[in-house]
Amino acid sequence: MADDTSQKKPPQASSDVVLIHGVTEDGKGLHVLRARNQSIEAGQVRPLEHGKPLQGDVVKLRPRRGAPFLCDVETEVSSAELVPPSKGAGRTRARKGPAQVASSAYRDNWEAIWRRGGKDEEQLLN
């Protein structure tokens, strides 16, 4: 009988892969095609620069043996983690139509300022 340890399975390929296919116009980055989650995305990979905003995921690329232009991707920070949640996150709209611009306090103050008076104002010409 053969030993079970001799029949090891080969390591599975990463499901997040990048194909490098060119250099950016400024020469500081690379044009890539990224295959992940059953989709293909076109983009650029650039080095992080201190003081500059991030434009997407922060990733670590590991070139494959025999094909250095094909890299396995390890996501360090997802772009979804970089976006702060909005104040209205989780709320659902209670009514249909456009947003309510005027609150009831606004309307009350409007009426207090612009209300047409009773008998006293009717006696005035203007």
GROMACS .gro file of N, CA and C in nm:
model
  378
    1MET      N    1   0.082  -0.118   0.000
    1MET     CA    2   0.000   0.000   0.000
    1MET      C    3   0.087   0.125   0.000
    2ALA      N    4   0.041   0.222  -0.068
    2ALA     CA    5   0.114   0.349  -0.075
    2ALA      C    6   0.079   0.434   0.046
    3ASP      N    7   0.173   0.514   0.085
    3ASP     CA    8   0.154   0.603   0.198
    3ASP      C    9   0.061   0.718   0.157
    4ASP      N   10  -0.037   0.755   0.242
    4ASP     CA   11  -0.134   0.860   0.210
    4ASP      C   12  -0.068   0.996   0.195
    5THR      N   13   0.043   1.017   0.262
    5THR     CA   14   0.110   1.148   0.254
    5THR      C   15   0.178   1.169   0.120
    6SER      N   16   0.205   1.061   0.047
    6SER     CA   17   0.270   1.076  -0.083
    6SER      C   18   0.172   1.123  -0.191
    7GLN      N   19   0.043   1.113  -0.164
    7GLN     CA   20  -0.057   1.154  -0.263
    7GLN      C   21  -0.118   1.288  -0.224
    8LYS      N   22  -0.035   1.386  -0.200
    8LYS     CA   23  -0.083   1.519  -0.164
    8LYS      C   24  -0.143   1.586  -0.286
    9LYS      N   25  -0.247   1.661  -0.260
    9LYS     CA   26  -0.310   1.737  -0.367
    9LYS      C   27  -0.226   1.859  -0.397
   10PRO      N   28  -0.216   1.898  -0.524
   10PRO     CA   29  -0.142   2.020  -0.555
   10PRO      C   30  -0.215   2.140  -0.497
   11PRO      N   31  -0.142   2.246  -0.461
   11PRO     CA   32  -0.210   2.363  -0.405
   11PRO      C   33  -0.306   2.422  -0.508
   12GLN      N   34  -0.424   2.461  -0.461
   12GLN     CA   35  -0.524   2.516  -0.551
   12GLN      C   36  -0.485   2.657  -0.593
   13ALA      N   37  -0.517   2.689  -0.716
   13ALA     CA   38  -0.489   2.823  -0.767
   13ALA      C   39  -0.584   2.922  -0.700
   14SER      N   40  -0.534   3.042  -0.681
   14SER     CA   41  -0.614   3.146  -0.618
   14SER      C   42  -0.731   3.183  -0.709
   15SER      N   43  -0.844   3.218  -0.648
   15SER     CA   44  -0.959   3.260  -0.728
   15SER      C   45  -0.953   3.409  -0.759
   16ASP      N   46  -0.853   3.478  -0.706
   16ASP     CA   47  -0.832   3.620  -0.733
   16ASP      C   48  -0.696   3.634  -0.800
   17VAL      N   49  -0.698   3.660  -0.933
   17VAL     CA   50  -0.576   3.658  -1.014
   17VAL      C   51  -0.568   3.786  -1.096
   18VAL      N   52  -0.444   3.834  -1.116
   18VAL     CA   53  -0.419   3.953  -1.197
   18VAL      C   54  -0.327   3.916  -1.312
   19LEU      N   55  -0.360   3.965  -1.432
   19LEU     CA   56  -0.275   3.951  -1.549
   19LEU      C   57  -0.220   4.089  -1.583
   20ILE      N   58  -0.090   4.106  -1.578
   20ILE     CA   59  -0.026   4.233  -1.611
   20ILE      C   60  -0.009   4.241  -1.762
   21HIS      N   61  -0.058   4.350  -1.822
   21HIS     CA   62  -0.051   4.358  -1.969
   21HIS      C   63   0.004   4.490  -2.020
   22GLY      N   64   0.066   4.568  -1.937
   22GLY     CA   65   0.128   4.691  -1.988
   22GLY      C   66   0.163   4.787  -1.876
   23VAL      N   67   0.233   4.894  -1.916
   23VAL     CA   68   0.276   4.997  -1.822
   23VAL      C   69   0.188   5.120  -1.845
   24THR      N   70   0.155   5.193  -1.738
   24THR     CA   71   0.074   5.314  -1.751
   24THR      C   72   0.152   5.422  -1.825
   25GLU      N   73   0.082   5.524  -1.872
   25GLU     CA   74   0.145   5.630  -1.950
   25GLU      C   75   0.255   5.703  -1.873
   26ASP      N   76   0.234   5.721  -1.743
   26ASP     CA   77   0.336   5.791  -1.664
   26ASP      C   78   0.449   5.699  -1.619
   27GLY      N   79   0.439   5.570  -1.645
   27GLY     CA   80   0.544   5.475  -1.612
   27GLY      C   81   0.549   5.435  -1.466
   28LYS      N   82   0.455   5.483  -1.385
   28LYS     CA   83   0.458   5.453  -1.242
   28LYS      C   84   0.369   5.334  -1.204
   29GLY      N   85   0.286   5.288  -1.294
   29GLY     CA   86   0.193   5.180  -1.261
   29GLY      C   87   0.185   5.077  -1.372
   30LEU      N   88   0.099   4.979  -1.352
   30LEU     CA   89   0.080   4.872  -1.450
   30LEU      C   90  -0.068   4.859  -1.485
   31HIS      N   91  -0.096   4.833  -1.612
   31HIS     CA   92  -0.232   4.801  -1.654
   31HIS      C   93  -0.254   4.653  -1.626
   32VAL      N   94  -0.369   4.620  -1.567
   32VAL     CA   95  -0.396   4.482  -1.530
   32VAL      C   96  -0.538   4.442  -1.565
   33LEU      N   97  -0.558   4.312  -1.578
   33LEU     CA   98  -0.690   4.251  -1.584
   33LEU      C   99  -0.702   4.164  -1.460
   34ARG      N  100  -0.808   4.184  -1.382
   34ARG     CA  101  -0.825   4.110  -1.257
   34ARG      C  102  -0.946   4.020  -1.267
   35ALA      N  103  -0.924   3.892  -1.241
   35ALA     CA  104  -1.033   3.794  -1.242
   35ALA      C  105  -1.063   3.756  -1.098
   36ARG      N  106  -1.186   3.787  -1.054
   36ARG     CA  107  -1.230   3.750  -0.919
   36ARG      C  108  -1.382   3.745  -0.915
   37ASN      N  109  -1.433   3.660  -0.829
   37ASN     CA  110  -1.578   3.648  -0.809
   37ASN      C  111  -1.654   3.630  -0.941
   38GLN      N  112  -1.606   3.545  -1.026
   38GLN     CA  113  -1.673   3.514  -1.153
   38GLN      C  114  -1.683   3.635  -1.247
   39SER      N  115  -1.595   3.735  -1.231
   39SER     CA  116  -1.597   3.850  -1.321
   39SER      C  117  -1.455   3.893  -1.352
   40ILE      N  118  -1.442   3.971  -1.459
   40ILE     CA  119  -1.312   4.023  -1.501
   40ILE      C  120  -1.319   4.175  -1.497
   41GLU      N  121  -1.219   4.238  -1.436
   41GLU     CA  122  -1.215   4.383  -1.423
   41GLU      C  123  -1.085   4.435  -1.482
   42ALA      N  124  -1.092   4.549  -1.549
   42ALA     CA  125  -0.972   4.615  -1.601
   42ALA      C  126  -0.936   4.727  -1.505
   43GLY      N  127  -0.807   4.746  -1.483
   43GLY     CA  128  -0.766   4.851  -1.391
   43GLY      C  129  -0.617   4.876  -1.395
   44GLN      N  130  -0.570   4.946  -1.294
   44GLN     CA  131  -0.428   4.979  -1.281
   44GLN      C  132  -0.381   4.944  -1.141
   45VAL      N  133  -0.255   4.907  -1.132
   45VAL     CA  134  -0.190   4.884  -1.003
   45VAL      C  135  -0.081   4.989  -0.991
   46ARG      N  136  -0.083   5.061  -0.879
   46ARG     CA  137   0.016   5.167  -0.856
   46ARG      C  138   0.071   5.152  -0.715
   47PRO      N  139   0.195   5.197  -0.694
   47PRO     CA  140   0.249   5.192  -0.558
   47PRO      C  141   0.178   5.293  -0.467
   48LEU      N  142   0.171   5.261  -0.339
   48LEU     CA  143   0.113   5.354  -0.242
   48LEU      C  144   0.206   5.473  -0.226
   49GLU      N  145   0.148   5.592  -0.217
   49GLU     CA  146   0.228   5.713  -0.196
   49GLU      C  147   0.175   5.784  -0.073
   50HIS      N  148   0.266   5.819   0.015
   50HIS     CA  149   0.230   5.886   0.140
   50HIS      C  150   0.159   6.018   0.112
   51GLY      N  151   0.044   6.039   0.175
   51GLY     CA  152  -0.029   6.164   0.162
   51GLY      C  153  -0.126   6.169   0.046
   52LYS      N  154  -0.128   6.066  -0.038
   52LYS     CA  155  -0.220   6.065  -0.152
   52LYS      C  156  -0.337   5.972  -0.121
   53PRO      N  157  -0.459   6.008  -0.166
   53PRO     CA  158  -0.575   5.923  -0.137
   53PRO      C  159  -0.568   5.790  -0.211
   54LEU      N  160  -0.631   5.690  -0.153
   54LEU     CA  161  -0.637   5.558  -0.217
   54LEU      C  162  -0.748   5.558  -0.321
   55GLN      N  163  -0.725   5.488  -0.431
   55GLN     CA  164  -0.821   5.483  -0.540
   55GLN      C  165  -0.888   5.348  -0.556
   56GLY      N  166  -0.869   5.258  -0.464
   56GLY     CA  167  -0.929   5.125  -0.475
   56GLY      C  168  -0.874   5.034  -0.368
   57ASP      N  169  -0.869   4.905  -0.397
   57ASP     CA  170  -0.818   4.807  -0.301
   57ASP      C  171  -0.668   4.823  -0.283
   58VAL      N  172  -0.621   4.791  -0.163
   58VAL     CA  173  -0.477   4.780  -0.138
   58VAL      C  174  -0.447   4.631  -0.147
   59VAL      N  175  -0.362   4.593  -0.243
   59VAL     CA  176  -0.338   4.451  -0.269
   59VAL      C  177  -0.190   4.418  -0.263
   60LYS      N  178  -0.165   4.289  -0.244
   60LYS     CA  179  -0.029   4.236  -0.250
   60LYS      C  180  -0.029   4.134  -0.364
   61LEU      N  181   0.063   4.150  -0.459
   61LEU     CA  182   0.071   4.060  -0.574
   61LEU      C  183   0.184   3.960  -0.553
   62ARG      N  184   0.155   3.834  -0.584
   62ARG     CA  185   0.257   3.728  -0.575
   62ARG      C  186   0.268   3.663  -0.712
   63PRO      N  187   0.378   3.690  -0.785
   63PRO     CA  188   0.395   3.633  -0.919
   63PRO      C  189   0.397   3.480  -0.914
   64ARG      N  190   0.341   3.418  -1.017
   64ARG     CA  191   0.342   3.272  -1.026
   64ARG      C  192   0.471   3.226  -1.092
   65ARG      N  193   0.516   3.108  -1.054
   65ARG     CA  194   0.638   3.052  -1.113
   65ARG      C  195   0.615   3.026  -1.261
   66GLY      N  196   0.710   3.062  -1.341
   66GLY     CA  197   0.703   3.037  -1.484
   66GLY      C  198   0.620   3.139  -1.560
   67ALA      N  199   0.545   3.223  -1.490
   67ALA     CA  200   0.464   3.326  -1.555
   67ALA      C  201   0.459   3.449  -1.465
   68PRO      N  202   0.565   3.529  -1.463
   68PRO     CA  203   0.570   3.643  -1.371
   68PRO      C  204   0.466   3.752  -1.401
   69PHE      N  205   0.407   3.750  -1.520
   69PHE     CA  206   0.304   3.847  -1.555
   69PHE      C  207   0.167   3.805  -1.502
   70LEU      N  208   0.157   3.685  -1.444
   70LEU     CA  209   0.034   3.634  -1.384
   70LEU      C  210   0.056   3.625  -1.233
   71CYS      N  211  -0.026   3.698  -1.156
   71CYS     CA  212  -0.003   3.708  -1.011
   71CYS      C  213  -0.128   3.670  -0.933
   72ASP      N  214  -0.106   3.602  -0.820
   72ASP     CA  215  -0.212   3.579  -0.724
   72ASP      C  216  -0.227   3.706  -0.641
   73VAL      N  217  -0.352   3.740  -0.608
   73VAL     CA  218  -0.380   3.866  -0.539
   73VAL      C  219  -0.422   3.837  -0.395
   74GLU      N  220  -0.363   3.911  -0.304
   74GLU     CA  221  -0.405   3.907  -0.164
   74GLU      C  222  -0.451   4.049  -0.130
   75THR      N  223  -0.580   4.064  -0.099
   75THR     CA  224  -0.634   4.196  -0.068
   75THR      C  225  -0.603   4.231   0.077
   76GLU      N  226  -0.527   4.339   0.095
   76GLU     CA  227  -0.491   4.387   0.229
   76GLU      C  228  -0.604   4.473   0.286
   77VAL      N  229  -0.654   4.568   0.206
   77VAL     CA  230  -0.764   4.655   0.246
   77VAL      C  231  -0.858   4.668   0.128
   78SER      N  232  -0.985   4.634   0.150
   78SER     CA  233  -1.085   4.644   0.044
   78SER      C  234  -1.133   4.788   0.032
   79SER      N  235  -1.169   4.829  -0.089
   79SER     CA  236  -1.220   4.965  -0.109
   79SER      C  237  -1.352   4.984  -0.035
   80ALA      N  238  -1.427   4.876  -0.011
   80ALA     CA  239  -1.552   4.887   0.064
   80ALA      C  240  -1.525   4.927   0.209
   81GLU      N  241  -1.408   4.889   0.262
   81GLU     CA  242  -1.371   4.927   0.399
   81GLU      C  243  -1.331   5.074   0.407
   82LEU      N  244  -1.293   5.134   0.296
   82LEU     CA  245  -1.245   5.272   0.295
   82LEU      C  246  -1.359   5.373   0.292
   83VAL      N  247  -1.477   5.333   0.245
   83VAL     CA  248  -1.589   5.425   0.231
   83VAL      C  249  -1.663   5.432   0.365
   84PRO      N  250  -1.672   5.550   0.426
   84PRO     CA  251  -1.745   5.560   0.553
   84PRO      C  252  -1.894   5.538   0.529
   85PRO      N  253  -1.963   5.473   0.621
   85PRO     CA  254  -2.106   5.451   0.603
   85PRO      C  255  -2.180   5.584   0.606
   86SER      N  256  -2.282   5.595   0.523
   86SER     CA  257  -2.358   5.720   0.518
   86SER      C  258  -2.447   5.730   0.641
   87LYS      N  259  -2.487   5.851   0.674
   87LYS     CA  260  -2.570   5.873   0.792
   87LYS      C  261  -2.705   5.804   0.780
   88GLY      N  262  -2.755   5.792   0.658
   88GLY     CA  263  -2.885   5.732   0.638
   88GLY      C  264  -2.879   5.583   0.608
   89ALA      N  265  -2.764   5.521   0.630
   89ALA     CA  266  -2.750   5.379   0.599
   89ALA      C  267  -2.845   5.298   0.685
   90GLY      N  268  -2.914   5.207   0.623
   90GLY     CA  269  -3.005   5.120   0.696
   90GLY      C  270  -3.147   5.174   0.702
   91ARG      N  271  -3.165   5.302   0.675
   91ARG     CA  272  -3.300   5.357   0.678
   91ARG      C  273  -3.370   5.331   0.546
   92THR      N  274  -3.498   5.310   0.554
   92THR     CA  275  -3.577   5.295   0.432
   92THR      C  276  -3.665   5.418   0.417
   93ARG      N  277  -3.701   5.446   0.296
   93ARG     CA  278  -3.787   5.562   0.271
   93ARG      C  279  -3.928   5.531   0.318
   94ALA      N  280  -3.984   5.621   0.395
   94ALA     CA  281  -4.118   5.601   0.449
   94ALA      C  282  -4.225   5.639   0.349
   95ARG      N  283  -4.191   5.722   0.253
   95ARG     CA  284  -4.291   5.764   0.156
   95ARG      C  285  -4.229   5.776   0.018
   96LYS      N  286  -4.315   5.785  -0.080
   96LYS     CA  287  -4.267   5.799  -0.217
   96LYS      C  288  -4.258   5.946  -0.253
   97GLY      N  289  -4.186   5.974  -0.361
   97GLY     CA  290  -4.177   6.111  -0.409
   97GLY      C  291  -4.046   6.176  -0.371
   98PRO      N  292  -4.033   6.305  -0.403
   98PRO     CA  293  -3.907   6.374  -0.376
   98PRO      C  294  -3.886   6.394  -0.226
   99ALA      N  295  -3.765   6.430  -0.190
   99ALA     CA  296  -3.732   6.454  -0.050
   99ALA      C  297  -3.809   6.572   0.004
  100GLN      N  298  -3.843   6.567   0.134
  100GLN     CA  299  -3.912   6.678   0.197
  100GLN      C  300  -3.810   6.785   0.231
  101VAL      N  301  -3.824   6.900   0.169
  101VAL     CA  302  -3.729   7.007   0.188
  101VAL      C  303  -3.770   7.095   0.306
  102ALA      N  304  -3.898   7.123   0.319
  102ALA     CA  305  -3.947   7.211   0.424
  102ALA      C  306  -4.001   7.129   0.540
  103SER      N  307  -3.948   7.154   0.659
  103SER     CA  308  -3.998   7.086   0.778
  103SER      C  309  -4.118   7.162   0.833
  104SER      N  310  -4.186   7.105   0.929
  104SER     CA  311  -4.302   7.173   0.986
  104SER      C  312  -4.259   7.299   1.061
  105ALA      N  313  -4.141   7.299   1.124
  105ALA     CA  314  -4.091   7.420   1.191
  105ALA      C  315  -4.065   7.530   1.088
  106TYR      N  316  -4.013   7.493   0.972
  106TYR     CA  317  -3.988   7.589   0.865
  106TYR      C  318  -4.121   7.650   0.819
  107ARG      N  319  -4.222   7.565   0.800
  107ARG     CA  320  -4.352   7.615   0.755
  107ARG      C  321  -4.416   7.707   0.859
  108ASP      N  322  -4.406   7.672   0.989
  108ASP     CA  323  -4.462   7.756   1.095
  108ASP      C  324  -4.398   7.894   1.094
  109ASN      N  325  -4.267   7.899   1.082
  109ASN     CA  326  -4.197   8.028   1.078
  109ASN      C  327  -4.232   8.106   0.953
  110TRP      N  328  -4.248   8.037   0.841
  110TRP     CA  329  -4.288   8.103   0.717
  110TRP      C  330  -4.424   8.171   0.736
  111GLU      N  331  -4.517   8.099   0.795
  111GLU     CA  332  -4.650   8.155   0.819
  111GLU      C  333  -4.643   8.273   0.915
  112ALA      N  334  -4.557   8.265   1.016
  112ALA     CA  335  -4.546   8.375   1.113
  112ALA      C  336  -4.495   8.502   1.044
  113ILE      N  337  -4.408   8.488   0.947
  113ILE     CA  338  -4.351   8.604   0.878
  113ILE      C  339  -4.442   8.654   0.767
  114TRP      N  340  -4.493   8.566   0.683
  114TRP     CA  341  -4.563   8.607   0.562
  114TRP      C  342  -4.715   8.595   0.569
  115ARG      N  343  -4.769   8.559   0.683
  115ARG     CA  344  -4.914   8.539   0.695
  115ARG      C  345  -4.987   8.670   0.668
  116ARG      N  346  -5.095   8.658   0.601
  116ARG     CA  347  -5.180   8.774   0.578
  116ARG      C  348  -5.268   8.790   0.701
  117GLY      N  349  -5.273   8.909   0.751
  117GLY     CA  350  -5.345   8.935   0.875
  117GLY      C  351  -5.496   8.935   0.857
  118GLY      N  352  -5.562   8.963   0.963
  118GLY     CA  353  -5.707   8.963   0.964
  118GLY      C  354  -5.763   9.098   0.923
  119LYS      N  355  -5.850   9.155   1.004
  119LYS     CA  356  -5.923   9.277   0.972
  119LYS      C  357  -5.832   9.400   0.960
  120ASP      N  358  -5.726   9.405   1.041
  120ASP     CA  359  -5.638   9.523   1.040
  120ASP      C  360  -5.572   9.541   0.904
  121GLU      N  361  -5.527   9.434   0.842
  121GLU     CA  362  -5.459   9.445   0.713
  121GLU      C  363  -5.556   9.474   0.600
  122GLU      N  364  -5.679   9.433   0.613
  122GLU     CA  365  -5.776   9.458   0.507
  122GLU      C  366  -5.808   9.607   0.496
  123GLN      N  367  -5.792   9.683   0.604
  123GLN     CA  368  -5.821   9.825   0.602
  123GLN      C  369  -5.710   9.905   0.536
  124LEU      N  370  -5.588   9.850   0.530
  124LEU     CA  371  -5.477   9.922   0.467
  124LEU      C  372  -5.485   9.909   0.316
  125LEU      N  373  -5.437  10.012   0.245
  125LEU     CA  374  -5.439  10.007   0.100
  125LEU      C  375  -5.338   9.907   0.046
  126ASN      N  376  -5.220   9.914   0.094
  126ASN     CA  377  -5.115   9.825   0.042
  126ASN      C  378  -5.077   9.725   0.143
   0.00000   0.00000   0.00000
